[in-house]
Amino acid sequence: MPALLVLFFFQVLRLLFDDRSNPANDATALSRQAEEFAASGNYSMAEKKLLALVVMAERQDGRDAMAAAVYLRRLAQLKVEQKDDVAAEGFLQRVLAIQEKNLSPRSPDRISTLEWLAHLSLTKGDVDGAVNLNRRILGIRAAAYGEDDLGAANTHNGLGLLFWQKGDHEPAKAAFLRALEIREKYHDGDEKLLAVSLSNLAVVLTEESNLEQAELLHRRALSIRERVLEPDVPDMAFSLACLGEVLWRKRNYTEAEPLYRRAIEIQEKASGPDDPRGAGMLSQFGNLLLEKGDYASAEPLLRRVLALKEKSPGAELLPLADVIQNLATLLRLKGDFVESIELHRRALEIREKELGPNHPGISLTMGNLGWLLWQQRDYTEAEMLMRRALKIGESMGEEGNSFVATSLYNLGLLLRDKGDYAGAEPLVWRALALEEKMLGPNTTGCASALETLASLRAAQGDSKGSEPLLRQALSVKEIIYKPDHPSLASTLANLAAMLEQKGAADEAEPLFRRALFIYENALGSQDRAVGSTLLKLAMLLHKNGRYDEAEPIYRRALSMCEKAWGPDHPETAGAMGLLARLLEGTGDLTGARLLLGRAYNISAKTLGESHPTTLTMKTWLNGMMIKSATTTHVN
């Protein structure tokens, strides 16, 4: 009996020893322990167990054992969970090397490893590396499943996104198109993914200004999503906004606006009105309304966008500057120059800090700030900013020609307003030459530059040099505008005024009358431009002794001034003075004195008693009163 007990004891020990030395059992236990440690957040112990498993697999089957690859992949996953992507990539590279040793080049088992490595490459900013890995995946898919494998559509789509991120639009378009072609071959495929392919290709086409094709694709994508998705999911908002953008670019504001409103409603319902992620869509819609001229609706939206950007933690500064610039532009167009200047200064400060003082990205903001300061008569700072912006634009070569032409022209106008006609003229000539080089001689820019050059020649006493420039400007406008366009009328009036000054009243009068006809038909009989042209025509008739024709035109012009400017405006006082001069010439001293007295009181009130216009009226009025008294005494 004791012998039997001893034998049983040794058999039990043998069984226990055999169980402990079984690698399969050890591996199972270690694997279970690794998972338990990982689940509890004890990554260090989990990794130790997994590394032990890797060593066991390598001892049993060699360094390139497929079993080792399984544990290395799990180690990579743990490293990703700990945000240690560098270590994760190292483990995955070992996994891939093992797979390449053991699997055929056509084996799809390598795809998931390559996809993971591509993701890690993108995470660290290596877009080119991610592209190359995705191309390898496509090669494996084609070899294993054929060129039109449905799974390849996802890879092509991912490849397109990578190219888009790099700014390579052509390969992005080709990748998105290939993904769409594959998905359209599978009638039982996922329609949600088909909509994704349609939208992605449409976005690229939108950037290429292929708006007709982009609209068709976006409408297809929206139709699918409206059929297969709930009405308030974020993908619907994306599709609506994308189609809205295309229609906006086509200037179809009527159809674009409700799409944006619906998209914003969905976005805000999903994430709330204060979610910074909604700022992009709000900004687009605000800019649409700005372009449409609906400033009242655009302003609160753009202010909301700015508030969302400002409170967003870690907001990028350059996009913030863009938002500030958009709001500043709206305020400039509204005429609120003071706040617009403040915002332009803020946007410029951000851009200079982020990009540097001579970067092309600051030139537009700098030029716009200079323009605003010019309008506020701050010529010194305005000129300094405009010259800096011009210098930056000139450093851009051919790419900066459009900006340089605009900058030259605006700087020329500023110098003209300062009285520096000699300094202004060569700048405007340069602007004209660039405009003609870029767009040809028959453009609105060329016409404006020619007209400005004519005014500069006239201001320097060269009426002979001014006239052909004005005639050339008129010729250009008659080509590019319809016969009833107000811009044509302004040049006609300017040419008529110049001809009158040189004594060519017979030629000037029909030009004034043609300008008046255009203004009345295009702008209405009560527009200020009509009143101004009436005054010029009346002055011509007055100057040539045609008092009976001039007086009713003066009176009509005065009535319009009172309505347009108000009864106590300097422009109204000026019209009164002109009519008073005519009445004085006809012998109606009483009527002339009454009108001039009113004109003097308005001028003294609005311009001040020491203003040259007020002093001139006072001297004239005193002389008229003396003349009137003398005439009364003789009688």
Tab-separated table of C-alpha atoms in Angstrom, residues 280-515:
chain	number	residue	atom	x	y	z
A	280	GLY	CA	-17.439	77.506	-40.516
A	281	MET	CA	-20.982	77.108	-41.812
A	282	LEU	CA	-22.115	80.338	-40.148
A	283	SER	CA	-19.145	82.145	-41.671
A	284	GLN	CA	-19.975	80.906	-45.171
A	285	PHE	CA	-23.585	81.985	-44.850
A	286	GLY	CA	-22.570	85.353	-43.443
A	287	ASN	CA	-20.237	85.936	-46.375
A	288	LEU	CA	-23.002	84.964	-48.809
A	289	LEU	CA	-25.286	87.590	-47.279
A	290	LEU	CA	-22.419	90.087	-47.344
A	291	GLU	CA	-21.845	89.476	-51.046
A	292	LYS	CA	-25.584	89.707	-51.655
A	293	GLY	CA	-25.582	93.128	-50.013
A	294	ASP	CA	-27.818	92.081	-47.102
A	295	TYR	CA	-25.601	93.718	-44.490
A	296	ALA	CA	-28.301	93.772	-41.809
A	297	SER	CA	-28.585	89.969	-41.884
A	298	ALA	CA	-24.874	89.307	-42.408
A	299	GLU	CA	-23.575	91.383	-39.488
A	300	PRO	CA	-25.088	89.392	-36.563
A	301	LEU	CA	-23.918	86.140	-38.174
A	302	LEU	CA	-20.340	87.339	-38.633
A	303	ARG	CA	-20.308	88.692	-35.076
A	304	ARG	CA	-21.479	85.274	-33.828
A	305	VAL	CA	-18.699	83.600	-35.777
A	306	LEU	CA	-16.123	85.902	-34.217
A	307	ALA	CA	-17.486	85.239	-30.715
A	308	LEU	CA	-17.363	81.456	-31.303
A	309	LYS	CA	-13.791	81.635	-32.581
A	310	GLU	CA	-12.651	83.813	-29.699
A	311	LYS	CA	-13.969	81.478	-27.024
A	312	SER	CA	-12.800	78.305	-28.733
A	313	PRO	CA	-9.874	76.887	-26.707
A	314	GLY	CA	-6.687	76.703	-28.725
A	315	ALA	CA	-8.228	78.420	-31.744
A	316	GLU	CA	-5.807	78.880	-34.628
A	317	LEU	CA	-4.905	82.532	-35.041
A	318	LEU	CA	-4.878	82.838	-38.847
A	319	PRO	CA	-8.474	81.560	-39.258
A	320	LEU	CA	-9.415	83.992	-36.474
A	321	ALA	CA	-7.823	86.795	-38.491
A	322	ASP	CA	-9.918	85.750	-41.509
A	323	VAL	CA	-13.102	86.037	-39.463
A	324	ILE	CA	-12.072	89.460	-38.157
A	325	GLN	CA	-11.287	90.550	-41.729
A	326	ASN	CA	-14.725	89.456	-42.969
A	327	LEU	CA	-16.502	91.482	-40.291
A	328	ALA	CA	-14.220	94.459	-40.955
A	329	THR	CA	-15.086	94.296	-44.662
A	330	LEU	CA	-18.809	94.330	-43.886
A	331	LEU	CA	-18.424	97.362	-41.639
A	332	ARG	CA	-16.385	99.131	-44.331
A	333	LEU	CA	-19.119	98.547	-46.882
A	334	LYS	CA	-21.701	99.807	-44.373
A	335	GLY	CA	-19.674	102.967	-43.903
A	336	ASP	CA	-18.749	102.234	-40.277
A	337	PHE	CA	-15.098	103.117	-40.818
A	338	VAL	CA	-14.160	103.584	-37.156
A	339	GLU	CA	-14.870	99.987	-36.029
A	340	SER	CA	-13.687	98.639	-39.377
A	341	ILE	CA	-10.304	100.294	-38.815
A	342	GLU	CA	-10.065	98.761	-35.331
A	343	LEU	CA	-10.778	95.284	-36.698
A	344	HIS	CA	-8.375	95.705	-39.619
A	345	ARG	CA	-5.632	96.671	-37.154
A	346	ARG	CA	-6.362	93.570	-35.089
A	347	ALA	CA	-6.335	91.264	-38.123
A	348	LEU	CA	-3.105	92.838	-39.380
A	349	GLU	CA	-1.426	92.427	-35.987
A	350	ILE	CA	-2.278	88.706	-35.939
A	351	ARG	CA	-1.097	88.127	-39.495
A	352	GLU	CA	2.146	90.023	-39.057
A	353	LYS	CA	2.908	88.019	-35.913
A	354	GLU	CA	2.046	84.676	-37.509
A	355	LEU	CA	3.406	85.249	-41.022
A	356	GLY	CA	6.041	87.952	-40.692
A	357	PRO	CA	6.100	91.641	-41.749
A	358	ASN	CA	6.704	91.003	-45.466
A	359	HIS	CA	4.526	87.972	-46.150
A	360	PRO	CA	2.060	88.196	-49.058
A	361	GLY	CA	-0.673	87.057	-46.676
A	362	ILE	CA	-0.690	90.440	-44.909
A	363	SER	CA	-0.787	92.626	-48.032
A	364	LEU	CA	-4.566	92.703	-48.543
A	365	THR	CA	-5.336	93.565	-44.911
A	366	MET	CA	-2.636	96.234	-44.944
A	367	GLY	CA	-3.910	97.748	-48.195
A	368	ASN	CA	-7.512	97.779	-46.947
A	369	LEU	CA	-6.456	99.479	-43.703
A	370	GLY	CA	-4.578	102.073	-45.730
A	371	TRP	CA	-7.696	102.691	-47.847
A	372	LEU	CA	-9.846	103.205	-44.749
A	373	LEU	CA	-7.387	105.642	-43.215
A	374	TRP	CA	-7.287	107.537	-46.524
A	375	GLN	CA	-11.080	107.888	-46.380
A	376	GLN	CA	-10.667	109.269	-42.843
A	377	ARG	CA	-8.129	111.794	-44.194
A	378	ASP	CA	-5.282	110.252	-42.198
A	379	TYR	CA	-3.023	110.591	-45.212
A	380	THR	CA	0.303	109.999	-43.469
A	381	GLU	CA	-0.399	106.536	-42.040
A	382	ALA	CA	-2.553	105.609	-45.021
A	383	GLU	CA	0.267	106.334	-47.457
A	384	MET	CA	2.795	104.428	-45.366
A	385	LEU	CA	0.568	101.318	-45.254
A	386	MET	CA	-0.305	101.504	-48.937
A	387	ARG	CA	3.355	101.741	-49.918
A	388	ARG	CA	4.232	98.755	-47.698
A	389	ALA	CA	1.388	96.715	-49.198
A	390	LEU	CA	2.491	97.717	-52.696
A	391	LYS	CA	6.071	96.640	-52.011
A	392	ILE	CA	4.885	93.225	-50.794
A	393	GLY	CA	2.662	92.836	-53.855
A	394	GLU	CA	5.542	93.707	-56.176
A	395	SER	CA	7.661	90.980	-54.567
A	396	MET	CA	5.081	88.376	-55.642
A	397	GLY	CA	5.895	88.694	-59.355
A	398	GLU	CA	3.209	87.970	-61.955
A	399	GLU	CA	0.985	86.407	-59.298
A	400	GLY	CA	0.646	89.775	-57.579
A	401	ASN	CA	-0.189	91.848	-60.673
A	402	SER	CA	-3.876	92.307	-59.879
A	403	PHE	CA	-3.164	93.413	-56.308
A	404	VAL	CA	-0.322	95.690	-57.462
A	405	ALA	CA	-2.556	97.374	-60.059
A	406	THR	CA	-5.221	98.100	-57.427
A	407	SER	CA	-2.607	99.307	-54.919
A	408	LEU	CA	-0.979	101.631	-57.459
A	409	TYR	CA	-4.335	103.115	-58.407
A	410	ASN	CA	-5.477	103.674	-54.798
A	411	LEU	CA	-2.126	105.203	-53.853
A	412	GLY	CA	-2.393	107.487	-56.867
A	413	LEU	CA	-5.847	108.637	-55.767
A	414	LEU	CA	-4.552	109.305	-52.250
A	415	LEU	CA	-1.715	111.464	-53.584
A	416	ARG	CA	-4.185	113.281	-55.826
A	417	ASP	CA	-6.337	114.064	-52.787
A	418	LYS	CA	-3.223	115.382	-51.042
A	419	GLY	CA	-2.563	117.668	-53.999
A	420	ASP	CA	0.539	115.751	-55.086
A	421	TYR	CA	-0.540	115.480	-58.726
A	422	ALA	CA	2.963	114.943	-60.057
A	423	GLY	CA	3.495	112.041	-57.644
A	424	ALA	CA	0.106	110.509	-58.391
A	425	GLU	CA	0.294	110.457	-62.179
A	426	PRO	CA	3.101	107.885	-62.742
A	427	LEU	CA	1.423	105.505	-60.295
A	428	VAL	CA	-1.874	105.635	-62.192
A	429	TRP	CA	-0.054	105.170	-65.516
A	430	ARG	CA	1.576	102.009	-64.073
A	431	ALA	CA	-1.801	100.772	-62.844
A	432	LEU	CA	-3.265	101.329	-66.316
A	433	ALA	CA	-0.410	99.430	-67.985
A	434	LEU	CA	-0.860	96.434	-65.658
A	435	GLU	CA	-4.629	96.414	-66.161
A	436	GLU	CA	-4.210	96.431	-69.945
A	437	LYS	CA	-1.595	93.654	-69.727
A	438	MET	CA	-3.812	91.428	-67.608
A	439	LEU	CA	-7.257	92.024	-69.073
A	440	GLY	CA	-6.908	94.097	-72.234
A	441	PRO	CA	-7.686	97.785	-72.899
A	442	ASN	CA	-11.488	97.646	-72.646
A	443	THR	CA	-12.167	97.133	-68.943
A	444	THR	CA	-13.778	99.175	-66.187
A	445	GLY	CA	-10.355	99.446	-64.516
A	446	CYS	CA	-8.822	100.947	-67.665
A	447	ALA	CA	-11.691	103.416	-68.012
A	448	SER	CA	-11.352	104.552	-64.387
A	449	ALA	CA	-7.573	104.951	-64.709
A	450	LEU	CA	-7.935	106.983	-67.929
A	451	GLU	CA	-10.491	109.262	-66.298
A	452	THR	CA	-8.265	109.752	-63.262
A	453	LEU	CA	-5.289	110.567	-65.492
A	454	ALA	CA	-7.443	113.129	-67.285
A	455	SER	CA	-8.298	114.777	-63.950
A	456	LEU	CA	-4.603	114.833	-62.971
A	457	ARG	CA	-3.638	116.456	-66.281
A	458	ALA	CA	-6.375	119.048	-65.814
A	459	ALA	CA	-5.310	119.727	-62.224
A	460	GLN	CA	-1.799	120.487	-63.510
A	461	GLY	CA	-3.186	122.935	-66.088
A	462	ASP	CA	-2.854	120.612	-69.078
A	463	SER	CA	-6.374	120.673	-70.561
A	464	LYS	CA	-4.988	119.630	-73.937
A	465	GLY	CA	-3.547	116.477	-72.383
A	466	SER	CA	-6.722	115.869	-70.387
A	467	GLU	CA	-9.209	115.905	-73.248
A	468	PRO	CA	-7.919	112.900	-75.258
A	469	LEU	CA	-7.727	110.819	-72.065
A	470	LEU	CA	-11.359	111.613	-71.253
A	471	ARG	CA	-12.428	110.818	-74.791
A	472	GLN	CA	-10.555	107.503	-74.602
A	473	ALA	CA	-12.245	106.703	-71.280
A	474	LEU	CA	-15.617	107.485	-72.841
A	475	SER	CA	-14.811	105.261	-75.825
A	476	VAL	CA	-13.934	102.338	-73.505
A	477	LYS	CA	-17.116	102.779	-71.486
A	478	GLU	CA	-19.249	102.884	-74.613
A	479	ILE	CA	-17.802	99.457	-75.489
A	480	ILE	CA	-18.256	97.779	-72.113
A	481	TYR	CA	-21.492	99.408	-70.896
A	482	LYS	CA	-24.994	99.616	-72.259
A	483	PRO	CA	-26.000	103.093	-73.537
A	484	ASP	CA	-28.028	103.839	-70.399
A	485	HIS	CA	-25.380	102.924	-67.791
A	486	PRO	CA	-24.802	105.591	-65.081
A	487	SER	CA	-21.006	105.222	-65.314
A	488	LEU	CA	-21.227	106.349	-68.920
A	489	ALA	CA	-23.143	109.428	-67.790
A	490	SER	CA	-20.428	110.418	-65.294
A	491	THR	CA	-17.760	110.444	-68.026
A	492	LEU	CA	-20.055	112.379	-70.365
A	493	ALA	CA	-20.575	114.997	-67.656
A	494	ASN	CA	-16.833	115.225	-66.926
A	495	LEU	CA	-15.994	115.638	-70.616
A	496	ALA	CA	-18.740	118.245	-70.986
A	497	ALA	CA	-17.385	120.213	-67.991
A	498	MET	CA	-13.888	120.188	-69.460
A	499	LEU	CA	-15.150	121.319	-72.883
A	500	GLU	CA	-17.120	124.125	-71.248
A	501	GLN	CA	-13.998	125.366	-69.456
A	502	LYS	CA	-12.146	125.623	-72.731
A	503	GLY	CA	-15.049	127.505	-74.320
A	504	ALA	CA	-16.574	124.702	-76.390
A	505	ALA	CA	-20.100	125.203	-75.018
A	506	ASP	CA	-21.775	123.996	-78.210
A	507	GLU	CA	-20.161	120.576	-77.852
A	508	ALA	CA	-20.515	120.476	-74.061
A	509	GLU	CA	-24.273	121.126	-73.910
A	510	PRO	CA	-25.449	117.969	-75.742
A	511	LEU	CA	-23.077	115.898	-73.589
A	512	PHE	CA	-24.601	117.369	-70.408
A	513	ARG	CA	-28.098	116.694	-71.730
A	514	ARG	CA	-27.210	113.097	-72.676
A	515	ALA	CA	-25.717	112.510	-69.204
